């Protein structure tokens, strides 16, 4: 996809489809339409507009004669002006892009008035909305949709040359972030027979080479020598050996922010096997890892002035004669032991090692992302990530980055009263906490393994794996976390 920013007059764009936005407000709607018609040097009549009112995500194609050419303009609703937000622009651009695609347009221009504030962020939101909505995972479909034409070139256009540099920079930012999100989506959507620990590590290494950051891959022997009993234990049932992926970007003179991603490339549950209905979704149980790799791709290409370390324990959780069993006791990196009450609570077992290891980097902050519990989907559905942690100010920063990107997070408490649910009689801690507050007991388990640092745990089980399409998201892997963390790190001091 070719993306660019240009300044020129609205009537001069030659794209197959030119999209323009209007608000739905009673008082201004017809004036906005009249102003557009003037700018496009065409006549738009009430008949052409029909029932279109400018409501959120409503769109209407206007065929207009411009000299000798018949032009297609797409008028897209933004809803009420007083409810305007960056998310509205993302969605409106997604509506425009998907409509342009169904009109078989190869080139799309999206017009943004130079008066919109904040200009740069709006341009970025529009570009991201359009690019993310054109994502598809069709690499395994041999016969692509009957004469499907996809938008090949997107131009964001404004009138007035003063905005050129800001517009170009914003489009470029959006392109990088959307591509990084698409990478995370591709990794999540890829089947378990393609993405297993070694190939996940290969993908991280390729991203590192492409984008300019460092990647180190530890093999089973090295993982074992470090004393990571959780990673070794969970991977025992699989023919694929584990990998421990270490990413690093930025100057080591600064203490790093460490990002930890759960990399279970397929979670069958192990000996505590899951029911077969829906088990296929568990190919996305490495979405935390995908978010970390995607974030590194974005942060490195954006050249953000931060030092970041990424830690990904990568395993496949399968049952076999070598698999760990309920009742087994594992010893983790920091020396603490855990009782494996249920082999399906495997994420916390591998994260325990990674969180302990994070301490060796003397981090300023550690953020882990994991599709950790079904319980978080029960609590928050697919519209918010469950957030737990030990530092209110770090959580506040994530909440704010979540609002800006619309990858929203919502805090759950780590009250000490829940602790007794994960008490073990025979080890330091038990990997299950019973029926109630499953996401919290998952978070409390992790808390036992953190070092002396500020920490936030993001349970993305609901937000990373989607059951239906959204405005610019699709059923399957959402790539959640990439935009959130990139924005968080962009603001990081
Ligand atoms: N990967 C799953 C969590 C999950 C469930 C993600 C549904 C997305 C959708 C995790 O490894 C798991 O199986 N968790 C168990 C924990 C339980 C055994 C304590 C769960 O949530 O049931
Ligand atoms: Mn599991
Ligand atoms: Zn899992």
Coordinates of C-alpha atoms and ligand atoms in Angstrom, one line a residue:
X1 CA 0.0 0.0 0.0
X2 CA 1.2 3.4 -1.1
X3 CA 0.4 6.2 1.4
X4 CA 1.2 9.8 1.1
X5 CA 0.2 13.3 2.2
X6 CA -0.4 16.1 -0.3
X7 CA -1.7 19.7 -0.3
X8 CA -3.9 20.7 -3.2
X9 CA -7.3 22.0 -3.9
X10 CA -10.2 19.6 -3.4
X11 CA -11.4 19.8 -7.0
X12 CA -7.9 18.9 -8.3
X13 CA -7.6 15.4 -6.9
X14 CA -7.5 12.7 -9.5
X15 CA -8.0 9.7 -7.2
X16 CA -10.7 7.1 -8.2
X17 CA -12.6 8.1 -5.1
X18 CA -12.2 11.3 -3.1
X19 CA -13.7 11.0 0.5
X20 CA -14.8 14.1 2.4
X21 CA -16.3 14.3 5.9
X22 CA -19.4 16.1 7.2
X23 CA -21.0 16.4 10.7
X24 CA -24.5 15.5 11.3
X25 CA -25.5 18.7 13.1
X26 CA -28.9 20.0 11.9
X27 CA -27.7 23.6 11.7
X28 CA -24.6 23.1 9.7
X29 CA -25.2 19.9 7.6
X30 CA -26.6 21.6 4.4
X31 CA -24.0 24.4 4.7
X32 CA -21.2 21.9 4.8
X33 CA -22.6 20.0 1.8
X34 CA -22.9 23.3 -0.1
X35 CA -19.4 24.3 0.8
X36 CA -18.1 20.9 -0.4
X37 CA -19.9 21.2 -3.7
X38 CA -18.3 24.6 -4.2
X39 CA -14.8 23.3 -3.3
X40 CA -15.2 20.3 -5.6
X41 CA -16.6 22.6 -8.3
X42 CA -19.6 20.3 -8.8
X43 CA -23.3 20.5 -8.0
X44 CA -24.6 18.3 -5.3
X45 CA -28.4 18.2 -5.1
X46 CA -30.6 16.9 -2.3
X47 CA -31.6 14.0 -4.5
X48 CA -28.0 12.8 -4.7
X49 CA -27.6 13.1 -0.9
X50 CA -30.9 11.2 -0.3
X51 CA -31.4 10.2 3.3
X52 CA -27.8 10.7 4.2
X53 CA -27.6 12.8 7.4
X54 CA -23.9 12.7 8.3
X55 CA -24.4 10.2 11.1
X56 CA -21.4 8.4 12.4
X57 CA -20.1 5.9 9.8
X58 CA -22.9 6.7 7.3
X59 CA -21.6 7.2 3.8
X60 CA -23.0 8.3 0.5
X61 CA -21.5 8.2 -3.0
X62 CA -21.9 11.3 -5.2
X63 CA -21.3 11.0 -8.9
X64 CA -20.5 14.4 -10.2
X65 CA -19.6 15.8 -13.6
X66 CA -16.4 17.8 -13.5
X67 CA -15.8 19.2 -16.9
X68 CA -15.6 16.1 -19.1
X69 CA -14.9 13.7 -16.2
X70 CA -17.4 11.8 -14.1
X71 CA -16.0 11.9 -10.6
X72 CA -16.9 9.8 -7.5
X73 CA -16.9 11.6 -4.2
X74 CA -17.7 9.8 -1.0
X75 CA -19.3 11.8 1.7
X76 CA -18.8 10.2 5.1
X77 CA -20.6 11.1 8.3
X78 CA -18.7 12.0 11.5
X79 CA -21.7 12.3 13.7
X80 CA -22.3 15.3 15.9
X81 CA -19.5 17.9 16.0
X82 CA -19.6 18.2 19.8
X83 CA -18.9 14.5 20.2
X84 CA -15.9 14.7 17.9
X85 CA -12.9 12.5 18.8
X86 CA -9.9 10.9 17.2
X87 CA -11.7 7.6 17.4
X88 CA -14.5 9.1 15.3
X89 CA -11.9 10.0 12.6
X90 CA -10.4 6.5 12.7
X91 CA -13.8 5.0 12.2
X92 CA -14.9 7.4 9.5
X93 CA -11.7 6.8 7.6
X94 CA -12.3 3.1 7.9
X95 CA -15.8 3.5 6.5
X96 CA -14.3 5.5 3.6
X97 CA -11.6 2.9 2.9
X98 CA -14.0 -0.1 3.0
X99 CA -16.6 1.7 0.8
X100 CA -13.8 2.7 -1.7
X101 CA -12.7 -0.9 -1.8
X102 CA -16.3 -2.1 -2.5
X103 CA -16.5 0.5 -5.2
X104 CA -13.3 -1.2 -6.6
X105 CA -11.4 2.1 -6.4
X106 CA -7.6 1.6 -6.7
X107 CA -6.7 5.0 -5.5
X108 CA -8.4 6.8 -2.6
X109 CA -7.9 10.4 -1.5
X110 CA -9.2 11.4 1.9
X111 CA -9.7 15.1 2.4
X112 CA -9.1 16.8 5.7
X113 CA -9.7 20.5 6.2
X114 CA -6.6 22.4 7.3
X115 CA -8.6 23.9 10.2
X116 CA -9.1 20.6 12.0
X117 CA -7.5 20.5 15.5
X118 CA -5.2 18.8 16.5
X119 CA -4.2 18.6 12.9
X120 CA -1.3 16.1 13.1
X121 CA -3.1 13.7 15.4
X122 CA -6.3 13.8 13.2
X123 CA -4.2 13.0 10.1
X124 CA -2.6 10.1 12.0
X125 CA -6.0 8.8 13.2
X126 CA -7.5 9.0 9.7
X127 CA -4.5 7.2 8.1
X128 CA -4.5 4.5 10.8
X129 CA -8.2 4.0 10.5
X130 CA -8.0 3.6 6.7
X131 CA -4.9 1.3 6.8
X132 CA -6.1 -0.9 9.6
X133 CA -9.5 -1.4 7.9
X134 CA -7.8 -2.6 4.7
X135 CA -5.9 -5.4 6.6
X136 CA -6.7 -8.9 5.4
X137 CA -5.3 -12.3 6.3
X138 CA -5.7 -14.2 3.0
X139 CA -2.3 -15.7 2.6
X140 CA -3.7 -19.3 2.7
X141 CA -6.6 -18.7 0.3
X142 CA -5.5 -20.0 -3.1
X143 CA -8.2 -18.4 -5.2
X144 CA -8.6 -14.8 -4.0
X145 CA -12.1 -13.3 -4.0
X146 CA -13.6 -13.1 -7.5
X147 CA -12.0 -10.0 -9.3
X148 CA -11.3 -8.4 -6.0
X149 CA -9.6 -5.0 -6.4
X150 CA -8.0 -3.5 -3.3
X151 CA -7.1 0.1 -2.7
X152 CA -3.5 0.4 -3.7
X153 CA -2.8 4.0 -2.9
X154 CA -4.1 6.3 -0.2
X155 CA -3.5 10.0 -0.1
X156 CA -4.5 12.3 2.7
X157 CA -5.1 15.7 1.3
X158 CA -5.5 19.2 2.7
X159 CA -5.7 22.6 1.2
X160 CA -3.0 25.1 2.2
X161 CA 0.7 24.3 2.0
X162 CA 1.5 25.3 5.6
X163 CA 0.5 21.9 6.9
X164 CA 2.7 19.9 4.5
X165 CA 5.5 18.9 6.9
X166 CA 3.2 18.1 9.8
X167 CA 0.9 16.1 7.6
X168 CA 3.7 14.1 6.0
X169 CA 5.2 13.3 9.4
X170 CA 1.8 12.2 10.7
X171 CA 1.1 10.0 7.7
X172 CA 4.5 8.4 8.0
X173 CA 3.9 7.7 11.8
X174 CA 0.5 6.1 11.0
X175 CA 2.0 4.0 8.3
X176 CA 4.7 2.6 10.6
X177 CA 2.2 2.0 13.4
X178 CA -0.4 0.3 11.1
X179 CA 2.3 -1.9 9.6
X180 CA 3.5 -2.9 13.0
X181 CA -0.1 -3.7 14.0
X182 CA -0.6 -5.8 10.9
X183 CA 2.6 -7.7 11.8
X184 CA 1.1 -8.5 15.2
X185 CA -2.2 -9.5 13.6
X186 CA -0.4 -11.8 11.1
X187 CA 1.6 -13.5 13.8
X188 CA -1.6 -14.0 15.8
X189 CA -3.6 -15.3 12.9
X190 CA -0.9 -17.6 11.6
X191 CA -1.7 -21.2 12.5
X192 CA 0.1 -23.2 15.1
X193 CA 1.8 -25.4 12.5
X194 CA 3.5 -22.3 11.1
X195 CA 4.2 -20.3 14.3
X196 CA 5.9 -22.4 17.0
X197 CA 8.7 -21.2 19.3
X198 CA 11.5 -21.4 16.8
X199 CA 9.5 -19.6 14.0
X200 CA 8.2 -17.0 16.4
X201 CA 11.9 -16.3 17.2
X202 CA 12.7 -16.2 13.5
X203 CA 9.9 -13.6 13.0
X204 CA 11.3 -11.5 15.9
X205 CA 14.8 -11.8 14.4
X206 CA 13.6 -10.7 11.0
X207 CA 11.7 -7.8 12.4
X208 CA 14.9 -6.8 14.3
X209 CA 17.0 -6.9 11.2
X210 CA 14.5 -5.0 9.2
X211 CA 13.8 -2.3 11.7
X212 CA 17.0 -1.8 13.5
X213 CA 16.9 -3.4 16.9
X214 CA 18.7 -6.3 18.5
X215 CA 17.3 -9.8 19.1
X216 CA 18.9 -12.7 21.0
X217 CA 17.4 -16.1 21.0
X218 CA 18.1 -18.6 23.9
X219 CA 17.6 -22.3 23.1
X220 CA 16.4 -25.0 25.5
X221 CA 19.8 -25.7 27.0
X222 CA 20.4 -22.0 27.8
X223 CA 16.9 -21.7 29.2
X224 CA 17.5 -24.7 31.4
X225 CA 20.9 -23.4 32.5
X226 CA 19.2 -20.2 33.6
X227 CA 16.9 -22.1 35.8
X228 CA 13.7 -21.2 34.1
X229 CA 11.7 -24.2 35.3
X230 CA 8.3 -22.8 34.1
X231 CA 9.4 -22.4 30.5
X232 CA 11.0 -25.8 30.4
X233 CA 8.1 -27.5 32.2
X234 CA 5.3 -26.1 30.0
X235 CA 7.2 -27.0 26.8
X236 CA 7.8 -30.6 27.9
X237 CA 4.7 -32.0 26.2
X238 CA 5.5 -30.5 22.8
X239 CA 7.9 -31.8 20.1
X240 CA 8.8 -28.1 19.6
X241 CA 11.5 -27.0 22.1
X242 CA 11.1 -23.7 23.9
X243 CA 12.8 -20.5 23.0
X244 CA 13.4 -17.4 25.1
X245 CA 13.5 -14.3 22.9
X246 CA 15.3 -11.1 24.1
X247 CA 14.8 -7.9 22.2
X248 CA 16.6 -4.6 22.9
X249 CA 16.3 -1.2 21.4
X250 CA 17.9 2.2 22.3
X251 CA 20.8 3.4 24.4
X252 CA 21.8 1.2 27.3
X253 CA 22.9 4.3 29.2
X254 CA 19.2 4.7 30.3
X255 CA 17.5 2.1 32.5
X256 CA 15.1 0.3 30.3
X257 CA 11.4 -0.2 30.1
X258 CA 10.9 -4.0 29.9
X259 CA 8.0 -5.4 27.9
X260 CA 7.2 -9.1 28.6
X261 CA 4.9 -11.0 26.2
X262 CA 3.3 -14.4 26.7
X263 CA 4.3 -16.5 23.8
X264 CA 2.3 -19.7 24.0
X265 CA 2.2 -20.6 20.3
X266 CA -0.6 -23.0 20.8
X267 CA -2.5 -23.7 24.1
X268 CA -4.3 -27.1 24.1
X269 CA -4.4 -26.9 27.9
X270 CA -1.9 -29.8 28.2
X271 CA -2.9 -32.8 30.3
X272 CA -5.7 -30.5 31.7
X273 CA -6.9 -30.5 28.1
X274 CA -9.4 -27.9 26.9
X275 CA -12.7 -28.9 25.3
X276 CA -12.3 -29.1 21.5
X277 CA -14.9 -26.4 20.7
X278 CA -13.0 -23.2 20.3
X279 CA -9.6 -24.7 20.9
X280 CA -8.4 -23.5 17.5
X281 CA -8.5 -19.9 18.8
X282 CA -5.6 -20.9 21.1
X283 CA -3.2 -20.4 18.2
X284 CA -3.5 -16.8 19.2
X285 CA -2.2 -17.5 22.7
X286 CA 1.0 -15.8 21.7
X287 CA -0.7 -12.4 21.2
X288 CA 1.2 -10.9 24.0
X289 CA 4.5 -11.8 22.3
X290 CA 3.1 -10.5 19.0
X291 CA 2.3 -7.2 20.6
X292 CA 5.8 -6.9 22.0
X293 CA 7.4 -7.7 18.6
X294 CA 5.0 -5.3 16.9
X295 CA 5.8 -2.6 19.4
X296 CA 9.6 -3.0 18.8
X297 CA 9.0 -2.8 15.1
X298 CA 7.2 0.5 15.6
X299 CA 9.4 2.0 18.2
X300 CA 12.6 1.2 16.2
X301 CA 11.2 2.5 12.9
X302 CA 9.9 5.7 14.6
X303 CA 13.3 6.0 16.3
X304 CA 11.8 6.9 19.7
X305 CA 14.3 8.1 22.2
X306 CA 13.7 5.3 24.7
X307 CA 15.6 2.2 25.9
X308 CA 13.3 -0.9 25.7
X309 CA 14.0 -4.5 26.4
X310 CA 11.5 -7.2 25.3
X311 CA 11.3 -10.7 26.9
X312 CA 9.3 -13.4 25.3
X313 CA 9.1 -16.9 26.7
X314 CA 7.9 -19.0 23.7
X315 CA 6.4 -22.5 24.2
X316 CA 3.7 -24.8 22.9
X317 CA 1.4 -26.3 25.5
X318 CA 0.5 -29.9 24.5
X319 CA -0.2 -33.1 26.3
X320 CA 2.1 -36.1 25.9
X321 CA 4.0 -38.8 27.8
X322 CA 6.6 -36.1 28.6
X323 CA 4.2 -33.4 29.6
X324 CA 3.9 -31.9 33.1
X325 CA 1.0 -33.1 35.1
X326 CA -1.4 -31.6 37.7
X327 CA 0.4 -31.9 41.0
X328 CA 3.9 -31.3 39.6
X329 CA 6.1 -28.7 41.2
X330 CA 8.3 -26.4 39.2
X331 CA 11.2 -24.2 40.3
X332 CA 11.3 -20.8 38.6
X333 CA 14.1 -18.3 37.7
X334 CA 13.9 -16.5 41.0
X335 CA 14.1 -19.7 43.0
X336 CA 10.4 -19.8 44.1
X337 CA 8.4 -22.9 43.4
X338 CA 4.9 -23.4 42.0
X339 CA 2.5 -26.2 42.3
X340 CA 0.9 -27.0 38.9
X341 CA -2.7 -27.6 39.9
X342 CA -3.9 -27.2 36.3
X343 CA -1.6 -27.5 33.3
X344 CA -3.9 -25.1 31.4
X345 CA -2.8 -22.2 33.7
X346 CA 0.5 -22.3 31.8
X347 CA 0.9 -18.6 30.9
X348 CA 1.7 -17.6 34.4
X349 CA 4.2 -20.4 34.7
X350 CA 6.3 -19.1 31.8
X351 CA 5.8 -15.5 32.7
X352 CA 7.0 -16.2 36.3
X353 CA 10.5 -16.9 34.8
X354 CA 10.4 -13.9 32.5
X355 CA 9.3 -11.5 35.2
X356 CA 12.1 -12.8 37.5
X357 CA 14.6 -12.4 34.7
X358 CA 13.4 -8.8 34.0
X359 CA 15.1 -7.8 37.2
X360 CA 18.5 -8.4 35.7
X361 CA 17.9 -5.3 33.5
X362 CA 17.3 -3.0 36.5
X363 CA 14.2 -1.7 34.7
X364 CA 12.4 1.6 35.3
X365 CA 9.2 -0.2 34.7
X366 CA 8.0 -3.7 33.5
X367 CA 4.8 -4.2 31.5
X368 CA 3.6 -7.7 30.7
X369 CA 1.0 -8.5 28.1
X370 CA -0.7 -11.9 28.2
X371 CA -3.8 -13.7 27.0
X372 CA -3.8 -15.0 30.5
X373 CA -7.4 -15.8 31.6
X374 CA -10.8 -16.6 30.2
X375 CA -12.1 -14.8 33.2
X376 CA -11.1 -11.4 31.9
X377 CA -13.3 -12.0 28.9
X378 CA -16.2 -12.7 31.3
X379 CA -15.4 -9.5 33.2
X380 CA -14.7 -7.0 30.4
X381 CA -15.6 -8.7 27.1
X382 CA -13.7 -7.6 24.0
X383 CA -13.6 -3.8 24.6
X384 CA -11.1 -3.4 27.5
X385 CA -7.9 -5.0 28.6
X386 CA -7.7 -6.0 32.2
X387 CA -5.0 -4.0 34.0
X388 CA -3.3 -4.8 37.4
X389 CA -0.1 -3.6 38.9
X390 CA 1.8 -2.1 41.8
X391 CA 2.3 1.5 40.7
X392 CA -0.7 3.9 40.3
X393 CA 1.3 6.4 38.3
X394 CA 2.4 3.8 35.7
X395 CA -1.2 2.5 35.5
X396 CA -2.4 6.1 35.0
X397 CA 0.0 6.5 32.1
X398 CA -1.2 3.4 30.4
X399 CA -4.8 4.4 31.0
X400 CA -4.2 7.7 29.3
X401 CA -2.3 6.1 26.3
X402 CA -5.3 3.6 26.1
X403 CA -7.8 6.5 25.8
X404 CA -5.7 8.2 23.1
X405 CA -5.4 5.0 21.0
X406 CA -8.7 3.6 21.9
X407 CA -6.9 0.4 23.1
X408 CA -8.5 0.9 26.4
X409 CA -7.4 -0.6 29.7
X410 CA -9.4 -1.0 32.9
X411 CA -8.0 -1.7 36.3
X412 CA -8.8 -4.7 38.5
X413 CA -7.7 -4.7 42.1
X414 CA -4.9 -6.9 43.6
X415 CA -6.3 -6.8 47.1
X416 CA -4.4 -9.1 49.5
X417 CA -7.6 -10.9 50.5
X418 CA -7.5 -12.8 47.2
X419 CA -4.0 -14.1 48.0
X420 CA -5.2 -17.1 50.0
X421 CA -6.9 -18.5 46.8
X422 CA -3.4 -19.3 45.4
X423 CA -1.9 -20.6 48.5
X424 CA -0.3 -24.1 48.1
X425 CA 0.3 -26.6 50.9
X426 CA 3.3 -28.1 49.2
X427 CA 5.0 -25.2 47.2
X428 CA 5.4 -21.4 47.4
X429 CA 2.3 -20.8 45.3
X430 CA -0.4 -22.7 43.3
X431 CA -1.1 -21.9 39.7
X432 CA -4.9 -21.8 40.1
X433 CA -7.1 -19.7 42.4
X434 CA -10.5 -21.4 42.1
X435 CA -13.6 -20.1 40.3
X436 CA -13.9 -16.5 41.5
X437 CA -11.8 -13.5 40.4
X438 CA -9.7 -15.7 38.0
X439 CA -8.0 -12.7 36.4
X440 CA -7.0 -11.2 39.7
X441 CA -5.6 -14.5 41.1
X442 CA -3.7 -14.8 37.8
X443 CA -2.3 -11.3 38.4
X444 CA -1.4 -12.1 42.0
X445 CA 0.4 -15.2 40.9
X446 CA 2.6 -13.1 38.6
X447 CA 3.2 -10.6 41.4
X448 CA 5.0 -13.3 43.4
X449 CA 7.7 -13.4 40.8
X450 CA 8.3 -9.7 40.0
X451 CA 11.5 -8.0 41.2
X452 CA 12.0 -4.7 42.8
X453 CA 10.4 -2.6 40.1
X454 CA 7.2 -0.8 39.0
X455 CA 5.0 -3.3 37.2
X456 CA 1.8 -3.5 35.2
X457 CA 0.1 -6.7 34.0
X458 CA -2.2 -6.4 31.0
X459 CA -4.6 -9.4 30.5
X460 CA -5.4 -9.1 26.8
X461 CA -7.4 -12.4 26.5
X462 CA -10.5 -10.5 25.4
X463 CA -9.0 -7.7 23.4
X464 CA -6.4 -9.7 21.4
X465 CA -8.8 -12.3 20.1
X466 CA -11.9 -11.0 18.5
X467 CA -15.1 -12.9 17.7
X468 CA -16.5 -10.4 15.2
X469 CA -15.4 -7.6 12.9
X470 CA -15.3 -4.0 14.1
X471 CA -14.8 -0.7 12.2
X472 CA -11.1 -1.3 11.6
X473 CA -10.6 -4.6 13.4
X474 CA -11.5 -8.1 12.3
X475 CA -12.5 -11.5 13.7
X476 CA -9.3 -13.1 14.8
X477 CA -6.1 -11.4 16.1
X478 CA -6.5 -7.7 16.7
X479 CA -2.8 -6.8 17.2
X480 CA -3.9 -5.0 20.4
X481 CA -1.0 -3.6 22.5
X482 CA 1.1 -2.3 19.6
X483 CA -0.7 1.1 19.4
X484 CA -1.1 1.3 23.1
X485 CA 2.5 0.6 24.0
X486 CA 3.9 2.7 21.2
X487 CA 1.9 5.7 22.4
X488 CA 2.9 4.9 26.0
X489 CA 6.6 4.9 25.0
X490 CA 6.2 8.0 22.8
X491 CA 5.1 9.8 26.0
X492 CA 7.7 8.1 28.2
X493 CA 10.3 10.4 29.9
Ligands
LIG1 N1 -4.8 -19.0 27.2 C1 -5.7 -19.2 28.2 C2 -6.6 -18.0 28.5 C3 -7.7 -17.7 27.5 C4 -9.0 -18.3 27.6 C5 -7.4 -16.8 26.5 C6 -9.9 -17.9 26.6 C7 -8.4 -16.4 25.6 C8 -9.6 -17.0 25.7 C9 -5.0 -19.6 29.5 O1 -3.8 -20.3 29.3 C10 -5.9 -20.5 30.3 O2 -6.2 -21.5 29.8 N2 -6.3 -20.0 31.5 C11 -7.2 -20.7 32.3 C12 -6.7 -20.6 33.7 C13 -7.4 -21.5 34.7 C14 -7.0 -22.9 34.4 C15 -6.9 -21.1 36.1 C16 -8.6 -20.2 32.1 O3 -8.8 -19.0 31.9 O4 -9.5 -21.0 32.2
LIG2 MN1 -4.1 -22.3 29.2
LIG3 ZN1 -2.8 -19.9 27.6

